[in-house]
Amino acid sequence: AAKAAGKTCVRVHADTVDSATGRRTRLVRDLPEALAHGELQLAYQPVAGIEQRAVLGVEALIRWEHPTLGAVLPHEFVGLAEEDGMIVPLQRWVLEQATRDLAGWLAEGRDLQLGVNISVRHLQAGCLVEDVEAALERASLPARRLMVELTESMLLDDNERTRAEVARLRATGCVISLDDFGRGSSSFGHLAGSPVDVIKMDRAFTAGVDTDPRRAVVVQGVVDIGRRLGIDVVGGGVETADQLAALRAIGCLFVQGWLIGRPVPAAELPAMLDGFDPAVLDGAPVRTVDG
Ligand code: C2E
Ligand code: MG
Ligand code: MG
């Protein structure tokens, strides 16, 4: 019986490995076609300013609706695209599509900034700056409308070329944002020498800001350092009114998260913006007149 069980176990394990590699192989194989045939979409998530009491920008987040596998998360296929050399065409598509969408919203009289996530591989490929400039030019957008979201490993890369690319990117006039701050081993020391305009605190940092006093002190530290260095700090992953109230009390002036708005398809963004209720930024539960 033990032997049979062992055998079954091995078989199940082998099947799992097979299906995992099968899925990867399949995704890698299907990605170029997905790109060519419009299976990739961008969702947009609002970023709000507490002082302005308004949505100030949107972050473009890539989505893949695979015809048979269904929704595939960016965490899964962006990494595959990076390994496979598909990342540059993929990022080019993101830049083109997102800048085109933004140009449309600006033409409707909306005042928004656009955040785009960048892959380190695109930076290392050496054509990111040209691709950014080409997308901006095609959409007739000034560079300051675009915020490029980089991660700490890109900004702190000892590699001379990577550093030079980031400097070149900043020289275009784009806003440079340090994404995922607080996830992994983010370091305050590094901020002194980093060419960043914005820090996006990860959900790992903002979750607990309302319940854990020690966490709140650390977040306060990020916000204070940001203010002194002239860096805007965005609290990311804000899900509750209590979290928002805590961030507000700390002096964090910019927020993003499900409480403010979930990522939505481009076509749904205008309605979301028109229906945005600034009371959500007060950080208290929205009450009815008699509530
Ligand atoms: P990110 O740039 O840190 O984006 C934030 C992620 O958190 C998004 O996940 C977003 O949907 C999710 N999120 C936002 N607010 C909340 C919240 O209140 N609660 C929770 N639980 N989650 C929230 P998503 O869309 O799955 O994207 C994951 C990551 O994939 C992104 O993390 C980014 O690093 C990467 N990514 C997305 N689009 C692109 C792209 O076009 N290019 C590249 N290179 N990477 C991308
Ligand atoms: Mg991001
Ligand atoms: Mg993040």
Short mmCIF file of C-alpha atoms and ligand atoms in Angstrom, two decimals:
data_model
loop_
_atom_site.label_atom_id
_atom_site.label_comp_id
_atom_site.label_asym_id
_atom_site.label_seq_id
_atom_site.Cartn_x
_atom_site.Cartn_y
_atom_site.Cartn_z
CA ALA A 1 0.00 0.00 0.00
CA ALA A 2 2.85 2.30 0.91
CA LYS A 3 4.46 1.58 -2.42
CA ALA A 4 1.23 2.28 -4.26
CA ALA A 5 0.74 5.48 -2.31
CA GLY A 6 4.32 6.49 -3.06
CA LYS A 7 3.78 5.83 -6.71
CA THR A 8 0.60 7.88 -6.76
CA CYS A 9 2.40 10.64 -4.99
CA VAL A 10 5.18 10.67 -7.56
CA ARG A 11 2.66 10.67 -10.36
CA VAL A 12 0.72 13.58 -8.92
CA HIS A 13 3.97 15.47 -8.46
CA ALA A 14 5.05 14.76 -12.03
CA ASP A 15 1.68 15.93 -13.34
CA THR A 16 1.96 19.14 -11.38
CA VAL A 17 5.43 19.83 -12.74
CA ASP A 18 4.22 18.98 -16.23
CA SER A 19 1.27 21.30 -16.05
CA ALA A 20 3.35 24.10 -14.56
CA THR A 21 6.00 23.88 -17.28
CA GLY A 22 3.24 23.27 -19.81
CA ARG A 23 1.54 26.47 -18.76
CA ARG A 24 4.79 28.44 -18.90
CA THR A 25 5.67 27.06 -22.33
CA ARG A 26 2.18 27.82 -23.51
CA LEU A 27 2.22 31.39 -22.20
CA VAL A 28 5.64 32.08 -23.70
CA ARG A 29 4.45 30.65 -27.01
CA ASP A 30 1.17 32.56 -27.03
CA LEU A 31 2.43 35.94 -25.87
CA PRO A 32 3.62 37.29 -29.25
CA GLU A 33 0.24 36.47 -30.76
CA ALA A 34 -1.58 37.98 -27.80
CA LEU A 35 0.35 41.17 -28.38
CA ALA A 36 -0.43 41.14 -32.10
CA HIS A 37 -4.11 40.26 -31.69
CA GLY A 38 -5.18 42.61 -28.96
CA GLU A 39 -5.52 40.09 -26.12
CA LEU A 40 -3.48 42.43 -23.95
CA GLN A 41 -5.27 45.32 -22.31
CA LEU A 42 -4.38 48.08 -19.93
CA ALA A 43 -6.31 48.69 -16.75
CA TYR A 44 -6.00 52.08 -15.07
CA GLN A 45 -5.98 52.71 -11.35
CA PRO A 46 -6.44 56.21 -9.92
CA VAL A 47 -3.93 58.02 -7.69
CA ALA A 48 -5.42 60.81 -5.58
CA GLY A 49 -4.09 63.92 -3.86
CA ILE A 50 -5.39 64.50 -0.35
CA GLU A 51 -4.82 68.27 -0.44
CA GLN A 52 -6.26 68.61 -3.94
CA ARG A 53 -9.18 66.35 -3.02
CA ALA A 54 -9.03 64.91 -6.52
CA VAL A 55 -7.65 62.15 -8.71
CA LEU A 56 -4.33 63.46 -10.05
CA GLY A 57 -3.21 60.53 -12.10
CA VAL A 58 -3.65 56.94 -13.18
CA GLU A 59 -1.31 53.95 -13.22
CA ALA A 60 -1.41 51.68 -16.26
CA LEU A 61 -1.49 48.00 -15.28
CA ILE A 62 -1.22 45.34 -17.95
CA ARG A 63 -3.85 42.61 -18.29
CA TRP A 64 -3.92 39.46 -20.41
CA GLU A 65 -7.15 37.66 -21.12
CA HIS A 66 -5.97 34.39 -22.64
CA PRO A 67 -8.61 32.81 -24.93
CA THR A 68 -8.52 29.45 -23.14
CA LEU A 69 -6.54 29.98 -19.92
CA GLY A 70 -8.48 33.06 -18.89
CA ALA A 71 -6.96 35.96 -16.98
CA VAL A 72 -3.19 35.70 -16.56
CA LEU A 73 -1.64 37.95 -13.91
CA PRO A 74 1.20 40.35 -14.77
CA HIS A 75 3.30 38.78 -12.04
CA GLU A 76 3.20 35.60 -14.10
CA PHE A 77 3.71 36.75 -17.68
CA VAL A 78 5.86 39.87 -17.27
CA GLY A 79 8.58 37.67 -15.78
CA LEU A 80 8.21 35.19 -18.64
CA ALA A 81 8.43 38.01 -21.17
CA GLU A 82 11.62 39.19 -19.50
CA GLU A 83 13.22 35.75 -19.82
CA ASP A 84 12.04 35.33 -23.35
CA GLY A 85 13.10 38.65 -24.86
CA MET A 86 9.47 39.65 -25.43
CA ILE A 87 9.69 42.36 -22.80
CA VAL A 88 10.85 45.18 -25.09
CA PRO A 89 7.99 44.78 -27.61
CA LEU A 90 5.59 44.33 -24.69
CA GLN A 91 6.78 47.50 -22.94
CA ARG A 92 6.69 49.41 -26.21
CA TRP A 93 3.07 48.41 -26.62
CA VAL A 94 2.29 49.50 -23.05
CA LEU A 95 3.96 52.88 -23.58
CA GLU A 96 2.21 53.46 -26.90
CA GLN A 97 -1.22 52.39 -25.71
CA ALA A 98 -1.04 54.22 -22.39
CA THR A 99 0.19 57.51 -23.88
CA ARG A 100 -2.53 57.31 -26.54
CA ASP A 101 -5.19 56.72 -23.87
CA LEU A 102 -3.84 59.61 -21.82
CA ALA A 103 -3.83 61.95 -24.83
CA GLY A 104 -7.52 61.11 -25.32
CA TRP A 105 -8.38 61.96 -21.71
CA LEU A 106 -6.39 65.20 -21.85
CA ALA A 107 -8.26 66.12 -25.05
CA GLU A 108 -11.51 65.67 -23.08
CA GLY A 109 -10.24 68.34 -20.72
CA ARG A 110 -9.06 66.06 -17.92
CA ASP A 111 -5.86 66.86 -16.05
CA LEU A 112 -4.04 63.61 -15.33
CA GLN A 113 -0.57 62.21 -15.00
CA LEU A 114 0.20 58.72 -16.29
CA GLY A 115 2.23 56.12 -14.42
CA VAL A 116 3.81 53.27 -16.37
CA ASN A 117 5.68 50.34 -14.86
CA ILE A 118 9.06 49.70 -16.43
CA SER A 119 11.00 46.46 -16.63
CA VAL A 120 14.68 46.45 -15.74
CA ARG A 121 15.29 44.44 -18.91
CA HIS A 122 13.97 47.30 -21.02
CA LEU A 123 16.27 49.67 -19.17
CA GLN A 124 19.22 47.35 -19.74
CA ALA A 125 18.34 46.90 -23.40
CA GLY A 126 19.40 50.52 -23.87
CA CYS A 127 16.36 51.62 -25.92
CA LEU A 128 13.97 52.61 -23.13
CA VAL A 129 14.70 56.32 -23.41
CA GLU A 130 14.14 56.31 -27.16
CA ASP A 131 10.94 54.27 -26.78
CA VAL A 132 9.63 56.67 -24.12
CA GLU A 133 10.44 59.69 -26.26
CA ALA A 134 8.86 58.13 -29.34
CA ALA A 135 5.64 57.32 -27.45
CA LEU A 136 5.43 60.83 -25.99
CA GLU A 137 6.04 62.43 -29.34
CA ARG A 138 3.48 60.29 -31.14
CA ALA A 139 0.87 61.21 -28.55
CA SER A 140 2.04 64.86 -28.44
CA LEU A 141 2.54 64.73 -24.69
CA PRO A 142 5.01 66.73 -22.62
CA ALA A 143 7.39 64.44 -20.72
CA ARG A 144 6.22 65.63 -17.29
CA ARG A 145 2.86 63.93 -17.93
CA LEU A 146 4.61 60.57 -17.75
CA MET A 147 5.75 58.98 -14.53
CA VAL A 148 8.01 55.97 -15.02
CA GLU A 149 7.83 53.52 -12.15
CA LEU A 150 11.15 51.82 -11.46
CA THR A 151 12.11 49.51 -8.63
CA GLU A 152 14.92 50.01 -6.17
CA SER A 153 17.13 47.39 -7.77
CA MET A 154 17.13 49.43 -11.00
CA LEU A 155 17.98 52.69 -9.31
CA LEU A 156 20.69 51.21 -7.16
CA ASP A 157 22.27 49.00 -9.72
CA ASP A 158 26.03 49.35 -9.44
CA ASN A 159 26.20 48.82 -13.14
CA GLU A 160 27.46 52.03 -14.68
CA ARG A 161 25.28 51.58 -17.77
CA THR A 162 22.07 51.11 -15.79
CA ARG A 163 22.79 54.24 -13.77
CA ALA A 164 23.53 56.16 -16.94
CA GLU A 165 20.24 54.98 -18.47
CA VAL A 166 18.25 56.16 -15.46
CA ALA A 167 20.00 59.54 -15.66
CA ARG A 168 19.23 59.74 -19.36
CA LEU A 169 15.60 58.86 -18.65
CA ARG A 170 15.33 61.60 -16.05
CA ALA A 171 16.89 64.10 -18.43
CA THR A 172 13.94 63.61 -20.79
CA GLY A 173 11.78 65.35 -18.18
CA CYS A 174 9.78 62.30 -17.13
CA VAL A 175 8.90 61.95 -13.48
CA ILE A 176 10.87 59.11 -11.88
CA SER A 177 9.04 57.06 -9.30
CA LEU A 178 10.52 54.47 -6.97
CA ASP A 179 7.91 51.69 -6.89
CA ASP A 180 7.41 48.99 -4.25
CA PHE A 181 9.20 50.93 -1.50
CA GLY A 182 8.95 48.90 1.68
CA ARG A 183 8.77 45.57 -0.06
CA GLY A 184 11.91 43.52 0.41
CA SER A 185 14.92 45.36 1.76
CA SER A 186 14.30 48.99 0.87
CA SER A 187 16.88 51.31 2.32
CA PHE A 188 16.66 54.91 3.49
CA GLY A 189 20.36 55.40 2.88
CA HIS A 190 19.96 54.80 -0.82
CA LEU A 191 17.48 57.65 -1.18
CA ALA A 192 20.18 60.26 -0.72
CA GLY A 193 21.87 59.40 -3.98
CA SER A 194 18.85 58.30 -5.99
CA PRO A 195 17.43 60.48 -8.72
CA VAL A 196 13.77 60.04 -7.74
CA ASP A 197 10.86 62.46 -7.72
CA VAL A 198 8.27 60.13 -6.17
CA ILE A 199 8.30 57.21 -3.75
CA LYS A 200 5.47 54.71 -3.90
CA MET A 201 5.13 52.90 -0.61
CA ASP A 202 4.17 49.29 -1.09
CA ARG A 203 1.07 47.77 0.44
CA ALA A 204 3.44 45.87 2.74
CA PHE A 205 4.23 49.26 4.32
CA THR A 206 0.81 50.87 4.38
CA ALA A 207 -1.08 47.82 5.64
CA GLY A 208 -0.97 48.08 9.42
CA VAL A 209 -0.26 51.80 9.46
CA ASP A 210 -3.55 52.21 11.34
CA THR A 211 -3.15 49.30 13.75
CA ASP A 212 0.59 48.95 14.40
CA PRO A 213 2.18 52.00 16.08
CA ARG A 214 5.71 50.90 15.18
CA ARG A 215 4.71 50.58 11.53
CA ALA A 216 3.19 54.07 11.70
CA VAL A 217 6.48 55.48 12.98
CA VAL A 218 8.38 53.96 10.06
CA VAL A 219 5.85 55.26 7.54
CA GLN A 220 6.09 58.67 9.22
CA GLY A 221 9.86 58.45 8.70
CA VAL A 222 9.43 57.80 4.96
CA VAL A 223 7.02 60.71 4.63
CA ASP A 224 9.31 63.09 6.58
CA ILE A 225 12.40 62.09 4.60
CA GLY A 226 10.43 62.51 1.39
CA ARG A 227 9.36 66.01 2.38
CA ARG A 228 12.91 67.03 3.27
CA LEU A 229 14.32 65.59 0.05
CA GLY A 230 11.58 67.11 -2.09
CA ILE A 231 10.18 63.69 -2.96
CA ASP A 232 6.40 63.12 -3.12
CA VAL A 233 5.35 60.03 -1.18
CA VAL A 234 2.39 57.94 -2.34
CA GLY A 235 0.74 55.48 0.03
CA GLY A 236 -0.07 52.44 -2.12
CA GLY A 237 -2.52 49.62 -1.51
CA VAL A 238 -4.87 51.68 0.67
CA GLU A 239 -7.90 49.49 1.27
CA THR A 240 -9.66 50.96 4.30
CA ALA A 241 -10.80 54.34 5.59
CA ASP A 242 -8.79 53.72 8.76
CA GLN A 243 -5.58 53.22 6.77
CA LEU A 244 -6.29 56.42 4.89
CA ALA A 245 -7.00 58.33 8.10
CA ALA A 246 -3.67 57.14 9.55
CA LEU A 247 -1.74 58.12 6.39
CA ARG A 248 -3.45 61.50 6.39
CA ALA A 249 -2.54 62.10 10.03
CA ILE A 250 1.07 61.22 9.22
CA GLY A 251 1.11 63.77 6.40
CA CYS A 252 1.17 61.40 3.45
CA LEU A 253 -0.40 63.55 0.72
CA PHE A 254 -0.94 61.04 -2.08
CA VAL A 255 -2.82 57.75 -2.02
CA GLN A 256 -3.62 54.82 -4.28
CA GLY A 257 -5.53 51.63 -3.57
CA TRP A 258 -8.86 49.88 -3.73
CA LEU A 259 -10.41 52.44 -1.36
CA ILE A 260 -9.74 55.18 -3.93
CA GLY A 261 -10.48 53.01 -6.93
CA ARG A 262 -9.77 49.59 -8.40
CA PRO A 263 -7.96 49.23 -11.73
CA VAL A 264 -10.56 49.57 -14.52
CA PRO A 265 -10.47 49.20 -18.32
CA ALA A 266 -9.72 52.42 -20.22
CA ALA A 267 -13.32 52.69 -21.40
CA GLU A 268 -14.59 52.75 -17.81
CA LEU A 269 -12.12 55.31 -16.47
CA PRO A 270 -14.01 58.52 -17.41
CA ALA A 271 -17.15 57.34 -15.57
CA MET A 272 -15.04 56.39 -12.58
CA LEU A 273 -13.39 59.83 -12.53
CA ASP A 274 -16.72 61.61 -12.95
CA GLY A 275 -18.21 59.62 -10.10
CA PHE A 276 -15.22 60.07 -7.79
CA ASP A 277 -16.34 61.18 -4.34
CA PRO A 278 -13.65 63.33 -2.64
CA ALA A 279 -15.20 62.47 0.73
CA VAL A 280 -13.36 59.15 0.45
CA LEU A 281 -10.14 61.14 1.03
CA ASP A 282 -11.33 62.32 4.42
CA GLY A 283 -10.40 58.92 5.71
CA ALA A 284 -13.58 58.51 7.67
CA PRO A 285 -16.40 56.22 6.61
CA VAL A 286 -18.63 58.13 4.21
CA ARG A 287 -21.84 58.91 6.10
CA THR A 288 -25.35 59.63 4.91
CA VAL A 289 -27.08 62.83 6.01
CA ASP A 290 -28.87 61.16 8.89
CA GLY A 291 -26.08 58.64 9.54
P1 C2E B 1 2.77 47.48 -8.91
O1 C2E B 1 3.30 48.41 -9.93
O2 C2E B 1 3.29 47.63 -7.53
O3 C2E B 1 1.19 47.67 -8.95
C1 C2E B 1 0.35 47.56 -7.83
C2 C2E B 1 -0.35 46.22 -7.79
O4 C2E B 1 -1.17 46.17 -6.62
C3 C2E B 1 -1.30 45.99 -8.95
O5 C2E B 1 -1.37 44.59 -9.17
C4 C2E B 1 -2.62 46.49 -8.41
O6 C2E B 1 -3.74 45.94 -9.07
C5 C2E B 1 -2.52 46.02 -6.98
N1 C2E B 1 -3.29 46.87 -6.07
C6 C2E B 1 -3.56 48.19 -6.17
N2 C2E B 1 -4.25 48.63 -5.11
C7 C2E B 1 -4.44 47.57 -4.30
C8 C2E B 1 -5.08 47.39 -3.02
O7 C2E B 1 -5.65 48.31 -2.41
N3 C2E B 1 -5.06 46.14 -2.50
C9 C2E B 1 -4.45 45.09 -3.14
N4 C2E B 1 -4.49 43.90 -2.55
N5 C2E B 1 -3.84 45.22 -4.33
C10 C2E B 1 -3.83 46.44 -4.90
P2 C2E B 1 -1.29 43.97 -10.65
O8 C2E B 1 -2.12 44.80 -11.58
O9 C2E B 1 -1.58 42.51 -10.55
O10 C2E B 1 0.21 44.20 -11.04
C11 C2E B 1 1.23 43.55 -10.34
C12 C2E B 1 2.58 44.04 -10.76
O11 C2E B 1 2.86 43.71 -12.11
C13 C2E B 1 2.74 45.56 -10.68
O12 C2E B 1 2.99 45.94 -9.34
C14 C2E B 1 3.90 45.78 -11.60
O13 C2E B 1 5.12 45.56 -10.92
C15 C2E B 1 3.72 44.67 -12.64
N6 C2E B 1 3.14 45.27 -13.86
C16 C2E B 1 1.86 45.61 -14.15
N7 C2E B 1 1.76 46.17 -15.38
C17 C2E B 1 3.02 46.19 -15.88
C18 C2E B 1 3.60 46.65 -17.12
O14 C2E B 1 2.93 47.22 -18.00
N8 C2E B 1 4.95 46.48 -17.27
C19 C2E B 1 5.72 45.91 -16.30
N9 C2E B 1 7.04 45.79 -16.53
N10 C2E B 1 5.23 45.48 -15.14
C20 C2E B 1 3.90 45.62 -14.92
MG MG B 2 3.62 50.40 -10.14
MG MG B 3 4.03 47.89 -5.94
#
